[in-house]
PDB file of C-alpha atoms in Angstrom:
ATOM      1  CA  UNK U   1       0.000   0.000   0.000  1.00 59.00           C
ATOM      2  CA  UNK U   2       1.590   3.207  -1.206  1.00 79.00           C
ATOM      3  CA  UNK U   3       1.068   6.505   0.833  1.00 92.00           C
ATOM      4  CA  UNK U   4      -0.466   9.147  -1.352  1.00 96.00           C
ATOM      5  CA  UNK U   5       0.984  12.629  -1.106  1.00 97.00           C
ATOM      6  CA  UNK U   6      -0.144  16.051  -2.192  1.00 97.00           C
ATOM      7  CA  UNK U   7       1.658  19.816  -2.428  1.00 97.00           C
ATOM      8  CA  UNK U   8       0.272  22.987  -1.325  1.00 96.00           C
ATOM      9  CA  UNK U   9       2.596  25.047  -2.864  1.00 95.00           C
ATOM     10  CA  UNK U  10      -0.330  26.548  -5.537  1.00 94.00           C
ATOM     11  CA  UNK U  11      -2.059  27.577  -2.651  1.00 95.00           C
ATOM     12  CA  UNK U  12      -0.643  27.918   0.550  1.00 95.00           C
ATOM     13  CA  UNK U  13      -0.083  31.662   0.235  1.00 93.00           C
ATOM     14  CA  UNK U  14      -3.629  32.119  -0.205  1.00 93.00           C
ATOM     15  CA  UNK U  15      -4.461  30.679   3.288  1.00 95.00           C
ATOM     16  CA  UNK U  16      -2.239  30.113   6.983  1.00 96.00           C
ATOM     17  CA  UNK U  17       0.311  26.897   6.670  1.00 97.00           C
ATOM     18  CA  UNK U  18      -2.537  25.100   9.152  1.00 97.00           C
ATOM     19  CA  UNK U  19      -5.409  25.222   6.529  1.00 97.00           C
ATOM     20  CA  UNK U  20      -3.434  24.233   3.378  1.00 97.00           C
ATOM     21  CA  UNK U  21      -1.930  21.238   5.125  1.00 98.00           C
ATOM     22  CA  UNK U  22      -5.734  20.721   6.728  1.00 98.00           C
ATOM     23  CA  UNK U  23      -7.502  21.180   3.221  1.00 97.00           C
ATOM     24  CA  UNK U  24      -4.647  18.192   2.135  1.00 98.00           C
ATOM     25  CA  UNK U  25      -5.473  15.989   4.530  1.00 98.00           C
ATOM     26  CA  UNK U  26      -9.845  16.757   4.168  1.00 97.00           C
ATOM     27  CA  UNK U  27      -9.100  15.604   0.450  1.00 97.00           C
ATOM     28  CA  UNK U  28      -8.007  12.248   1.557  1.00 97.00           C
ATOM     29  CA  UNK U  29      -4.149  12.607   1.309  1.00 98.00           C
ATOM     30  CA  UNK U  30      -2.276  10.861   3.645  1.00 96.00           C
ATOM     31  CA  UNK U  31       0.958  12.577   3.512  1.00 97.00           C
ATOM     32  CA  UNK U  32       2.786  15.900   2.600  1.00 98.00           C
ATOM     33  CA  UNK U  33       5.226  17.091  -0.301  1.00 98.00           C
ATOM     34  CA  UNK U  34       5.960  20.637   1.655  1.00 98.00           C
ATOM     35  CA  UNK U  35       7.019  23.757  -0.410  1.00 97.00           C
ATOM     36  CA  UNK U  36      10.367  25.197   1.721  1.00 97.00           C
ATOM     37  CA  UNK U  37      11.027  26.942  -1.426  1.00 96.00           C
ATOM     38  CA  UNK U  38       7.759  28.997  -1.653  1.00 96.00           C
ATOM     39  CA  UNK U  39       8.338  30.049   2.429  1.00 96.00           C
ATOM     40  CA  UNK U  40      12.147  31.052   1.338  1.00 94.00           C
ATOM     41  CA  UNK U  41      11.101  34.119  -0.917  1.00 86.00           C
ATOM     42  CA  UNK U  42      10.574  36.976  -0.897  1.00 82.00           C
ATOM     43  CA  UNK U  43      13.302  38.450   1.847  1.00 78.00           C
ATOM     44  CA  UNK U  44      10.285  38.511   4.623  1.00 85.00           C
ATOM     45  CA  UNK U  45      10.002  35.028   3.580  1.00 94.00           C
ATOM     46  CA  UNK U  46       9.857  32.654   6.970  1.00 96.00           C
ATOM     47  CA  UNK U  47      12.903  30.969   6.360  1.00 96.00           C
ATOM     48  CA  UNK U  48      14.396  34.436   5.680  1.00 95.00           C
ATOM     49  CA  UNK U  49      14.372  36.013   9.791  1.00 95.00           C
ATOM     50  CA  UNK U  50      15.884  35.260  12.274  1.00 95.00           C
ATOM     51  CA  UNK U  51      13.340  32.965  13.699  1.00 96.00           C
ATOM     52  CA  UNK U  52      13.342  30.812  10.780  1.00 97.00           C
ATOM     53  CA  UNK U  53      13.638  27.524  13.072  1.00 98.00           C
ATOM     54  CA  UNK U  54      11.096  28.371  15.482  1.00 98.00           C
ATOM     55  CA  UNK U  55       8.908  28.871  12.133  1.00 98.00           C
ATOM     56  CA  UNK U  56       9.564  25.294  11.325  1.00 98.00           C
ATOM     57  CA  UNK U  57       9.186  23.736  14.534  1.00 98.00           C
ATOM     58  CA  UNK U  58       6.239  25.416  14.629  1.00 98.00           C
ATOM     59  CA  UNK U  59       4.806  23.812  11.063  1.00 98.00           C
ATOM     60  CA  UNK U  60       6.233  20.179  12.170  1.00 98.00           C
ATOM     61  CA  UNK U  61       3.956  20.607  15.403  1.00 98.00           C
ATOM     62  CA  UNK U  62       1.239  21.347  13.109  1.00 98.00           C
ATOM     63  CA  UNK U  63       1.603  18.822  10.848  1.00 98.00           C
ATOM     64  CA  UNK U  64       1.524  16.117  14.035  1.00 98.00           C
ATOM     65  CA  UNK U  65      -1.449  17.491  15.143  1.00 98.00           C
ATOM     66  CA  UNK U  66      -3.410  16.973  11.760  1.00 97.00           C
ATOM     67  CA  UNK U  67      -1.457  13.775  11.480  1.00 97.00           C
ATOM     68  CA  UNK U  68      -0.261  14.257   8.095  1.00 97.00           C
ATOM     69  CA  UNK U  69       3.397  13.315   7.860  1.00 98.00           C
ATOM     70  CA  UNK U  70       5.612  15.445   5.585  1.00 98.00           C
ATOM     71  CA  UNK U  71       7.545  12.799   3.485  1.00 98.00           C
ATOM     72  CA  UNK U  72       8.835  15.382   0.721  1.00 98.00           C
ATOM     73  CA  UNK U  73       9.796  19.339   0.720  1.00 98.00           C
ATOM     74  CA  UNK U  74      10.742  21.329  -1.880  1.00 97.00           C
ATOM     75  CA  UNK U  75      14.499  23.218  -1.897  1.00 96.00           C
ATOM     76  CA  UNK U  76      14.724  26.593  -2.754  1.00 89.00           C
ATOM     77  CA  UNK U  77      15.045  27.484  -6.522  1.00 86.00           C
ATOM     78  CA  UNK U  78      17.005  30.900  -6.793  1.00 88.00           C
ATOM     79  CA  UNK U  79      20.936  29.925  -8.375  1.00 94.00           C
ATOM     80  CA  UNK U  80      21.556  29.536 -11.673  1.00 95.00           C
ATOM     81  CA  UNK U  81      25.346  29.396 -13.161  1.00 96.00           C
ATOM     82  CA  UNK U  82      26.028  32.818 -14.616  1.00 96.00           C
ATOM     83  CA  UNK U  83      26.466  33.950 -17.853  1.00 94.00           C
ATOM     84  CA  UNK U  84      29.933  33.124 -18.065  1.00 95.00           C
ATOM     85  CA  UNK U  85      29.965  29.729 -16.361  1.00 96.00           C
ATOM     86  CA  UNK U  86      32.192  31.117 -13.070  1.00 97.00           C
ATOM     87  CA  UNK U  87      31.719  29.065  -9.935  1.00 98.00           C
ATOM     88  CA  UNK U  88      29.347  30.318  -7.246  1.00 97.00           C
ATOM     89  CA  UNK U  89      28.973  28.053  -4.009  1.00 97.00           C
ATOM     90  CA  UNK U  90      25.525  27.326  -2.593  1.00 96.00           C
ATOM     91  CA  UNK U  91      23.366  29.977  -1.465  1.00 95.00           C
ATOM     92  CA  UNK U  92      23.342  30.196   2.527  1.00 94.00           C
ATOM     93  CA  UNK U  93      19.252  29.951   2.262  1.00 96.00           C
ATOM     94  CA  UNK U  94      19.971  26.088   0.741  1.00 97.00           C
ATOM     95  CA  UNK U  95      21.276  25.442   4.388  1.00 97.00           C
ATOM     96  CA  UNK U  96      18.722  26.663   6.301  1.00 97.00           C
ATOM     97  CA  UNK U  97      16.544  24.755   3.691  1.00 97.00           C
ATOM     98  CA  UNK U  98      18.310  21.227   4.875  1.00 98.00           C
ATOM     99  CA  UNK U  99      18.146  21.750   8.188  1.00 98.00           C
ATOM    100  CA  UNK U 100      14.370  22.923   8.255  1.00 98.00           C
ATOM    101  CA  UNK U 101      13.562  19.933   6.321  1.00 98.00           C
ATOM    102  CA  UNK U 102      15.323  17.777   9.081  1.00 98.00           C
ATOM    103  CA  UNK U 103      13.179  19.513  11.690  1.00 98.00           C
ATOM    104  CA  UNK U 104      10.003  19.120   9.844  1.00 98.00           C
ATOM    105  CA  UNK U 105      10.806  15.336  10.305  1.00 98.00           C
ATOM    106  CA  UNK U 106      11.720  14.860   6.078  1.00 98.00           C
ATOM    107  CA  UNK U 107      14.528  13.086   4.775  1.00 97.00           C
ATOM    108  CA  UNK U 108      13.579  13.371   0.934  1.00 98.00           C
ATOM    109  CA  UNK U 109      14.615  17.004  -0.339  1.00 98.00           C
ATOM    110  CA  UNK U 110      14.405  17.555  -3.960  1.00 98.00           C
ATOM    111  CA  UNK U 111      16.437  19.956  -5.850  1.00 98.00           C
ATOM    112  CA  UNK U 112      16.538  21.406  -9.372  1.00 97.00           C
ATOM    113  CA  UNK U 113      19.879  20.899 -10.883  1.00 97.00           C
ATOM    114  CA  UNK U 114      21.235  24.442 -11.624  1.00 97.00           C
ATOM    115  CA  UNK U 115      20.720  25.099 -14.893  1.00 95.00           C
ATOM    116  CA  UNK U 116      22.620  27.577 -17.901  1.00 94.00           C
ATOM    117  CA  UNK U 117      19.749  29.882 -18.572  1.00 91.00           C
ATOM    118  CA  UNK U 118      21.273  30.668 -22.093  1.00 92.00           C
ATOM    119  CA  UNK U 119      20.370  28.758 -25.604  1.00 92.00           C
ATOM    120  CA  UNK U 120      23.001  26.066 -26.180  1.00 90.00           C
ATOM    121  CA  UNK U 121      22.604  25.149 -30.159  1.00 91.00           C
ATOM    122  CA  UNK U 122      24.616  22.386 -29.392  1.00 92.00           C
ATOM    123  CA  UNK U 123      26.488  19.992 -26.573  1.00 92.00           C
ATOM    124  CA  UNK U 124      29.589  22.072 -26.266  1.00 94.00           C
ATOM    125  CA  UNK U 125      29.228  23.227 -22.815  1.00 94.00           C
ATOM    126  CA  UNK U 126      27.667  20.439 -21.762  1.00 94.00           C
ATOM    127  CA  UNK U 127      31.081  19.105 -19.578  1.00 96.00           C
ATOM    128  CA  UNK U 128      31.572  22.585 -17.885  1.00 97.00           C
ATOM    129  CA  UNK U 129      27.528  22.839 -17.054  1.00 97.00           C
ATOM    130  CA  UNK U 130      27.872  19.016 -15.654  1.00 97.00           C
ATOM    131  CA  UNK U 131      31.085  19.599 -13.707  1.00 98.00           C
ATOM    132  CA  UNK U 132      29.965  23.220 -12.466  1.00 98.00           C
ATOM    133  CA  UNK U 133      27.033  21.176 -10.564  1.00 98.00           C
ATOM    134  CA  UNK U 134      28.712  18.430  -9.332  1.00 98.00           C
ATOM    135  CA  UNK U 135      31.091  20.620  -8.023  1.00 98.00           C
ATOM    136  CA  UNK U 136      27.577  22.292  -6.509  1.00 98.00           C
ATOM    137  CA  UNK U 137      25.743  19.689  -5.427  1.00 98.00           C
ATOM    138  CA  UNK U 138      29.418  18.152  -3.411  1.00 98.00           C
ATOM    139  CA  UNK U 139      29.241  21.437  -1.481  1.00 98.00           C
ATOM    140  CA  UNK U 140      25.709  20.170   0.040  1.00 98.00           C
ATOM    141  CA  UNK U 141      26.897  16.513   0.724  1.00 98.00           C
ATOM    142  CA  UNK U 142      28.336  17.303   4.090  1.00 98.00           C
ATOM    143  CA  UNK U 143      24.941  19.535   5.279  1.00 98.00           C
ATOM    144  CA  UNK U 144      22.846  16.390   3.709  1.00 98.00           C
ATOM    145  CA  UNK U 145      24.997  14.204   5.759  1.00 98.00           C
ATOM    146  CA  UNK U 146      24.486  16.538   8.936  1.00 98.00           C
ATOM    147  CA  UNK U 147      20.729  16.933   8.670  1.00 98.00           C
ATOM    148  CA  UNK U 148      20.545  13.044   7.679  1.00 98.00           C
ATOM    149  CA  UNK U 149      18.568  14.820   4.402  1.00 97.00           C
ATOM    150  CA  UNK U 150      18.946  12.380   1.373  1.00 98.00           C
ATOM    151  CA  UNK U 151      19.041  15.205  -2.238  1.00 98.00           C
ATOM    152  CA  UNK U 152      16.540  14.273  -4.859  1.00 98.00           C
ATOM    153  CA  UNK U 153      17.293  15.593  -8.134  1.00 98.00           C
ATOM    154  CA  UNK U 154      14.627  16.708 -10.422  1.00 98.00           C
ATOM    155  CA  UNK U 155      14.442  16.147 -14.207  1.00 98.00           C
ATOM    156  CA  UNK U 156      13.963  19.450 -16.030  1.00 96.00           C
ATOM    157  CA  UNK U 157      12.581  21.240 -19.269  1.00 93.00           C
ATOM    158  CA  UNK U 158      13.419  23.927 -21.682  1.00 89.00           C
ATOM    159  CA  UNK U 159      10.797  26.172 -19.484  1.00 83.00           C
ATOM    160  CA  UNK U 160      12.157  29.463 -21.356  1.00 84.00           C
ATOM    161  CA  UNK U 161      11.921  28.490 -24.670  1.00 86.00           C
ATOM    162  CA  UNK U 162      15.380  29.034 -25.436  1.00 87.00           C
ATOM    163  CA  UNK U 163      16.340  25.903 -27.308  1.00 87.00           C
ATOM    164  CA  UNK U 164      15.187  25.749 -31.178  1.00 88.00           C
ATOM    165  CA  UNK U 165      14.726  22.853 -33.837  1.00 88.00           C
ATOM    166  CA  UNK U 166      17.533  20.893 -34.251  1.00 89.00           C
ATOM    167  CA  UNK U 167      19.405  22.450 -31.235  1.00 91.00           C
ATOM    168  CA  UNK U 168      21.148  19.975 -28.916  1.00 90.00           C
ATOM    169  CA  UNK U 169      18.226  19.006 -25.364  1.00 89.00           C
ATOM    170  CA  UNK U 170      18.664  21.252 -22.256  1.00 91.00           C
ATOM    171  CA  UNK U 171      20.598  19.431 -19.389  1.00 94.00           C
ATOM    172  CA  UNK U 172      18.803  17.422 -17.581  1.00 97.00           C
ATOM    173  CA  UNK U 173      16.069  17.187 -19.076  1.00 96.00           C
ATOM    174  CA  UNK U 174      16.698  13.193 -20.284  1.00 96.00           C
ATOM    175  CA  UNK U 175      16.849   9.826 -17.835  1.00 97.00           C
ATOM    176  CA  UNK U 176      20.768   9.237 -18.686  1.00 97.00           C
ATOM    177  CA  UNK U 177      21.688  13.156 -18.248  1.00 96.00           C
ATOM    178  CA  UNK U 178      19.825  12.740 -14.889  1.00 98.00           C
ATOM    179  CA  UNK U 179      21.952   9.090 -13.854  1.00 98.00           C
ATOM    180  CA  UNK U 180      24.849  11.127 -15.150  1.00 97.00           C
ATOM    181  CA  UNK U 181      24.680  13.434 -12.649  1.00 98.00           C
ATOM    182  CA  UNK U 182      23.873  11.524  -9.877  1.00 98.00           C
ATOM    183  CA  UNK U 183      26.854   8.957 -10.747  1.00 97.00           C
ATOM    184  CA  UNK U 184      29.020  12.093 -11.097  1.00 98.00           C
ATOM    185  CA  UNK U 185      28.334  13.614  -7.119  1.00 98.00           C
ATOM    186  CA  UNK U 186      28.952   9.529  -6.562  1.00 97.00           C
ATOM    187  CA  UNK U 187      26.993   9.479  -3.181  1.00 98.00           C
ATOM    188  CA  UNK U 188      24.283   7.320  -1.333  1.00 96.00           C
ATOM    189  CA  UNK U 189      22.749  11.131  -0.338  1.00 98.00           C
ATOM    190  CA  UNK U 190      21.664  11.623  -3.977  1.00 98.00           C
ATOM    191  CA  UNK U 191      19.011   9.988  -5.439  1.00 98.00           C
ATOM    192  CA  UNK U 192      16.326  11.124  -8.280  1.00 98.00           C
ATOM    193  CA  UNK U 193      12.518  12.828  -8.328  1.00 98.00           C
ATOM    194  CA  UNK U 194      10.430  12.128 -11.724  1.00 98.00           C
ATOM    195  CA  UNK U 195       8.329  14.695 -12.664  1.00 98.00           C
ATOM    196  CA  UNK U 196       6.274  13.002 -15.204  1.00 98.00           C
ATOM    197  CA  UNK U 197       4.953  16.368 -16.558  1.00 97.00           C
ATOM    198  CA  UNK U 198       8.437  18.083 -17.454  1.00 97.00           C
ATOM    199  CA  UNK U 199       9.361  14.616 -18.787  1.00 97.00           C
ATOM    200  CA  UNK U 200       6.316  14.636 -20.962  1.00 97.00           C
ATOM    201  CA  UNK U 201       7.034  18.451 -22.386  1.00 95.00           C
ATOM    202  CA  UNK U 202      10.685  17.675 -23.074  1.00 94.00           C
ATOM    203  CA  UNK U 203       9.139  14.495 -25.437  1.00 94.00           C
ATOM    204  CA  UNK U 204      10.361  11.640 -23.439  1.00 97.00           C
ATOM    205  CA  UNK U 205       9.258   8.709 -22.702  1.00 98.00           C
ATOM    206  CA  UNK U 206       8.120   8.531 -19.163  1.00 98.00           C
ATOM    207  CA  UNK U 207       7.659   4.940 -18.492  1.00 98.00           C
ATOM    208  CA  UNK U 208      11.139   3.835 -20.135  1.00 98.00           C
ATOM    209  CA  UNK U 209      12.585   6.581 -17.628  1.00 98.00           C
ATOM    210  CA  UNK U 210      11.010   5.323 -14.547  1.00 98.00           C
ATOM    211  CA  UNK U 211      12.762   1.415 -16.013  1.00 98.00           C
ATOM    212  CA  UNK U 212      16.171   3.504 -16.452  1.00 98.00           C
ATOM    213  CA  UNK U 213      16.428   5.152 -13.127  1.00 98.00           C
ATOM    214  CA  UNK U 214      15.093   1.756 -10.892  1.00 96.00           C
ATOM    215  CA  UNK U 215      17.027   1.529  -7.809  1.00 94.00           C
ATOM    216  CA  UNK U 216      17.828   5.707  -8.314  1.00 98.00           C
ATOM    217  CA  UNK U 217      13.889   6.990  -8.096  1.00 98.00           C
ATOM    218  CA  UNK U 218      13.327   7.869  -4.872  1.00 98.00           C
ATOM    219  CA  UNK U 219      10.369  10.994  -5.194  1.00 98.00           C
ATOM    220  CA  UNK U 220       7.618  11.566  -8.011  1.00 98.00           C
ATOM    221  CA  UNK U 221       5.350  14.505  -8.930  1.00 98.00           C
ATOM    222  CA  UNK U 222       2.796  12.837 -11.160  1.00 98.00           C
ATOM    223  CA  UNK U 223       1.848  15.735 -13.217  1.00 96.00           C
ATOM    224  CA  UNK U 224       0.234  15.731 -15.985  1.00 95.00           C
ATOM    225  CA  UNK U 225       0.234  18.540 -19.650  1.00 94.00           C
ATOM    226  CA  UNK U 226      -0.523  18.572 -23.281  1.00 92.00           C
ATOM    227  CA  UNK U 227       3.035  17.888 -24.310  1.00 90.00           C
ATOM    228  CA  UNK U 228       5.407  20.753 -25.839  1.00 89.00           C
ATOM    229  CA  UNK U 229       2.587  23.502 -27.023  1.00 85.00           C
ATOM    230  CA  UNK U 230       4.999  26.880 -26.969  1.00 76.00           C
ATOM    231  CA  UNK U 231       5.526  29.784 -26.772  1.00 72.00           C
ATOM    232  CA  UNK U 232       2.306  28.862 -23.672  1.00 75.00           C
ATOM    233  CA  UNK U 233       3.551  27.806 -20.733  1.00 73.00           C
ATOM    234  CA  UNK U 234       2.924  24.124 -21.061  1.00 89.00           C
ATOM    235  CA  UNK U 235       3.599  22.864 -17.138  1.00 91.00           C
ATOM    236  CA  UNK U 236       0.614  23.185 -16.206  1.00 90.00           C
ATOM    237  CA  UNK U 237       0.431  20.383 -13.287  1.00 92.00           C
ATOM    238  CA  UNK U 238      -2.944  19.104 -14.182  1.00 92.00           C
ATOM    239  CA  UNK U 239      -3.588  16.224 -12.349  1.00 94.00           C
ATOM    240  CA  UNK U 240      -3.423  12.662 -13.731  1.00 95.00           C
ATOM    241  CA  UNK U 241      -5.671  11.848 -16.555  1.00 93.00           C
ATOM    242  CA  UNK U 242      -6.536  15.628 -16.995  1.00 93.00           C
ATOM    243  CA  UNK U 243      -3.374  15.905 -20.058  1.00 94.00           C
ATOM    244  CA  UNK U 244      -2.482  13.466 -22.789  1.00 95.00           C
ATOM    245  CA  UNK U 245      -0.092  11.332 -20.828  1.00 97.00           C
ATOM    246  CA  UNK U 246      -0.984   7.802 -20.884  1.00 97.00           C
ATOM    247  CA  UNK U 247      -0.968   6.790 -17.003  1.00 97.00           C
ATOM    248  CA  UNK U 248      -1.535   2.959 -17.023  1.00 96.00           C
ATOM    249  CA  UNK U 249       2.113   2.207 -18.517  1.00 97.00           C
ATOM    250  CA  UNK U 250       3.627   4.771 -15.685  1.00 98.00           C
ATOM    251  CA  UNK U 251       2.032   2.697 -12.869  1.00 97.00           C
ATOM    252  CA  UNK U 252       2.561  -0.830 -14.788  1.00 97.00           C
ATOM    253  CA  UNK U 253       6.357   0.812 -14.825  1.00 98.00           C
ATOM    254  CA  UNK U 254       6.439   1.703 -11.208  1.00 97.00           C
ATOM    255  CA  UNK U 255       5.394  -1.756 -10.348  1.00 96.00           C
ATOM    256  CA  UNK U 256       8.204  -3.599 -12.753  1.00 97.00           C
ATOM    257  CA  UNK U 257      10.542  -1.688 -10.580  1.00 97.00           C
ATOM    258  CA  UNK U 258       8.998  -2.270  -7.197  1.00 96.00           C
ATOM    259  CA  UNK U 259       8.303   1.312  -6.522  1.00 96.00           C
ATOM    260  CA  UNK U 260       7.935   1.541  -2.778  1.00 93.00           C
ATOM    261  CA  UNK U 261       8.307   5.629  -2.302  1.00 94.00           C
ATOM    262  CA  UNK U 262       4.891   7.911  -2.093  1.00 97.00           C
ATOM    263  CA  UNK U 263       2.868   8.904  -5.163  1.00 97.00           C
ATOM    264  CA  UNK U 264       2.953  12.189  -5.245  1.00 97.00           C
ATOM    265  CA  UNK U 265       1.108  15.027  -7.162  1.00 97.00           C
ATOM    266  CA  UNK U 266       1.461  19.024  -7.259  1.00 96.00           C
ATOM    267  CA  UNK U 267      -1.904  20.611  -8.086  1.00 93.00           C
ATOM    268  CA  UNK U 268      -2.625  23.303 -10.592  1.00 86.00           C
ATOM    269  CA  UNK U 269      -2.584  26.531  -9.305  1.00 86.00           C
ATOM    270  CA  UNK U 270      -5.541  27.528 -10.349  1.00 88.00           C
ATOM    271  CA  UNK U 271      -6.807  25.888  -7.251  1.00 90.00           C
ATOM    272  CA  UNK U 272      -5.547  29.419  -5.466  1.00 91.00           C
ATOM    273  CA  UNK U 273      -8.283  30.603  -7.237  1.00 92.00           C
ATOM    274  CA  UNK U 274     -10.861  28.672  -5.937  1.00 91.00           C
ATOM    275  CA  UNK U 275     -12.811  28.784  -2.341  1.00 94.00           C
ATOM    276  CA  UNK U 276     -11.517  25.893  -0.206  1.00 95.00           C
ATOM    277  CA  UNK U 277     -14.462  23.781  -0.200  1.00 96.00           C
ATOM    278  CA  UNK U 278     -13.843  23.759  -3.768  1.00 95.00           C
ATOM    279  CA  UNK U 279     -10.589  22.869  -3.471  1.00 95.00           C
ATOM    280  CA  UNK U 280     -10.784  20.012  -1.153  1.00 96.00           C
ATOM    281  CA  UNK U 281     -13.113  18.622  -3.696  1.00 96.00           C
ATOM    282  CA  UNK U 282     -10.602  18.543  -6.574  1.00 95.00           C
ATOM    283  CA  UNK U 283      -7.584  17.719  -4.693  1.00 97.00           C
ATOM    284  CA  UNK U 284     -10.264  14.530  -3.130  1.00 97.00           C
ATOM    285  CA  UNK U 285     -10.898  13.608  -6.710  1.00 96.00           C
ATOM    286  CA  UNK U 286      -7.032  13.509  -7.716  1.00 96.00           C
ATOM    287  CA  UNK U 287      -6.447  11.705  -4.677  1.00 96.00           C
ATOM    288  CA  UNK U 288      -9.190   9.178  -5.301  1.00 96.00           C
ATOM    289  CA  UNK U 289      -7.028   8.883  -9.076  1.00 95.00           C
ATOM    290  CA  UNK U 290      -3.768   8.294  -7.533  1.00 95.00           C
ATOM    291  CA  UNK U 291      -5.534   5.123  -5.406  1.00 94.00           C
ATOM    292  CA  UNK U 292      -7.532   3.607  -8.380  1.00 94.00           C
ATOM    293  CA  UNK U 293      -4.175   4.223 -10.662  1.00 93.00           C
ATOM    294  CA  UNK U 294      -2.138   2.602  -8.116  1.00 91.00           C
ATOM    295  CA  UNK U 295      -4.679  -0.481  -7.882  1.00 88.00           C
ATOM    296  CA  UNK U 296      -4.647  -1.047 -11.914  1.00 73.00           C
TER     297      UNK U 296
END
């Protein structure tokens, strides 16, 4: 029996930490992917003052109360490798991520890899943007280590429309650039998140990834789009069965490798538009998806 899993990043702003996780766990969700990286921006962000761990002791005593464990969080996303590839260490805010994961009782952190936020017509740079974040991602080993966090790694997508036909794929966007990386930091702290939606916009095939990575997948967000439809912006975290993915051969893939980790979505945010009530209906309806899809 999986545990099923839900974000609140689309709409935790619009409401107190208490009610988003409570509107979670109304819809039937028995567990928590929590959004550190929506709480650590802008610079009155919690995780920003100086009572940033009193904040977070403060959401993990909430979180007992409802009783709905948080097996995932979210790092901050704020680095990218600048324009002329020099080396920047990690952000101080990526500590104070780790360690308020550890005190919101999570061990499963998922990061972007830092991405080159320039067109790259072909692989050229491809070694120094690999080496540039393995050289990153080493920096956190010690503070994963410390905070007993394990790093998830998140396949990503050409989300600015840089890349044109014919050009070489962004990083990270494909299941071996993804092992790549993970082989290359060369640690038991790193492991990988799927996100079945970016997989789906950058034309891969999702199943054959999840068979790739096996033993590697630790995390999923089980989103679901229309495919590559620019210049929109095409991740658009519908839930499953809402986009053009086909689902059955994701789960049937999840099941060839034994898939023991939570099944995780992150709902659309146009659910921040909607009254609560109205919410807890959708997100019970995904959730009611994710058990049916899990049962197939």
């Amino acid at each position: 029996m999986h545990f099923i899993s839900s974000a609140m990043a689309s709409f935790c702003l619009e409401t107190t930490v208490e009610d988003a996780m409570q509107t979670v766990r109304d819809a039937g969700f028995d567990s928590l992917d929590f959004p550190l990286s929506v709480y650590s921006r802008p610079q009155d962000a919690p995780l920003r003052g100086d009572d940033w761990r009193q904040w977070a002791r403060g959401v993990r005593r909430t979180a007992d109360r409802i009783g709905l464990p948080i097996t995932q969080a979210h790092a901050s996303w704020e680095q990218a490798i600048p324009d002329d590839l020099h080396y920047e260490s990690p952000y101080e805010i990526y500590e104070r991520t780790m360690e308020a994961c550890a005190i919101l009782g999570c061990r499963q952190l998922i990061f972007h890899p830092v991405l080159y936020l320039h067109r790259m017509p072909d692989r050229s740079l491809w070694p120094r943007i690999h080496d540039w974040n393995v050289r990153w991602f080493h920096e956190l080993l010690p503070l994963a280590e410390k905070f007993d966090i394990v790093i998830n790694l998140e396949n990503t997508f050409d989300y600015r429309h840089l890349q044109q036909p014919g050009d070489a794929p962004v990083p990270y966007t494909t299941a071996q650039d993804m092992l790549e990386l993970v082989y290359g930091i060369g640690s038991n702290r790193v492991q990988l998140c799927l996100d079945t939606g970016h997989a789906h916009i950058s034309g891969q095939d999702v199943p054959e990834m999840i068979r790739a990575w096996r033993g590697n997948l630790a995390t999923l967000h089980l989103n679901d789009n229309y495919g590559l439809i620019r210049p929109v912006f095409e991740d658009l975290h519908l839930f499953p069965g809402y986009g053009t993915l086909e689902w059955k051969p994701i789960f049937d893939a999840l099941r060839d490798i034994r898939f023991r980790g939570v099944l995780n979505i992150e709902p659309v945010v146009e659910l921040a538009r909607m009254p609560r009530a109205v919410r807890v209906i959708q997100l019970r309806a995904a959730a009611q998806t994710l058990q049916v899809l899990a049962e197939l």
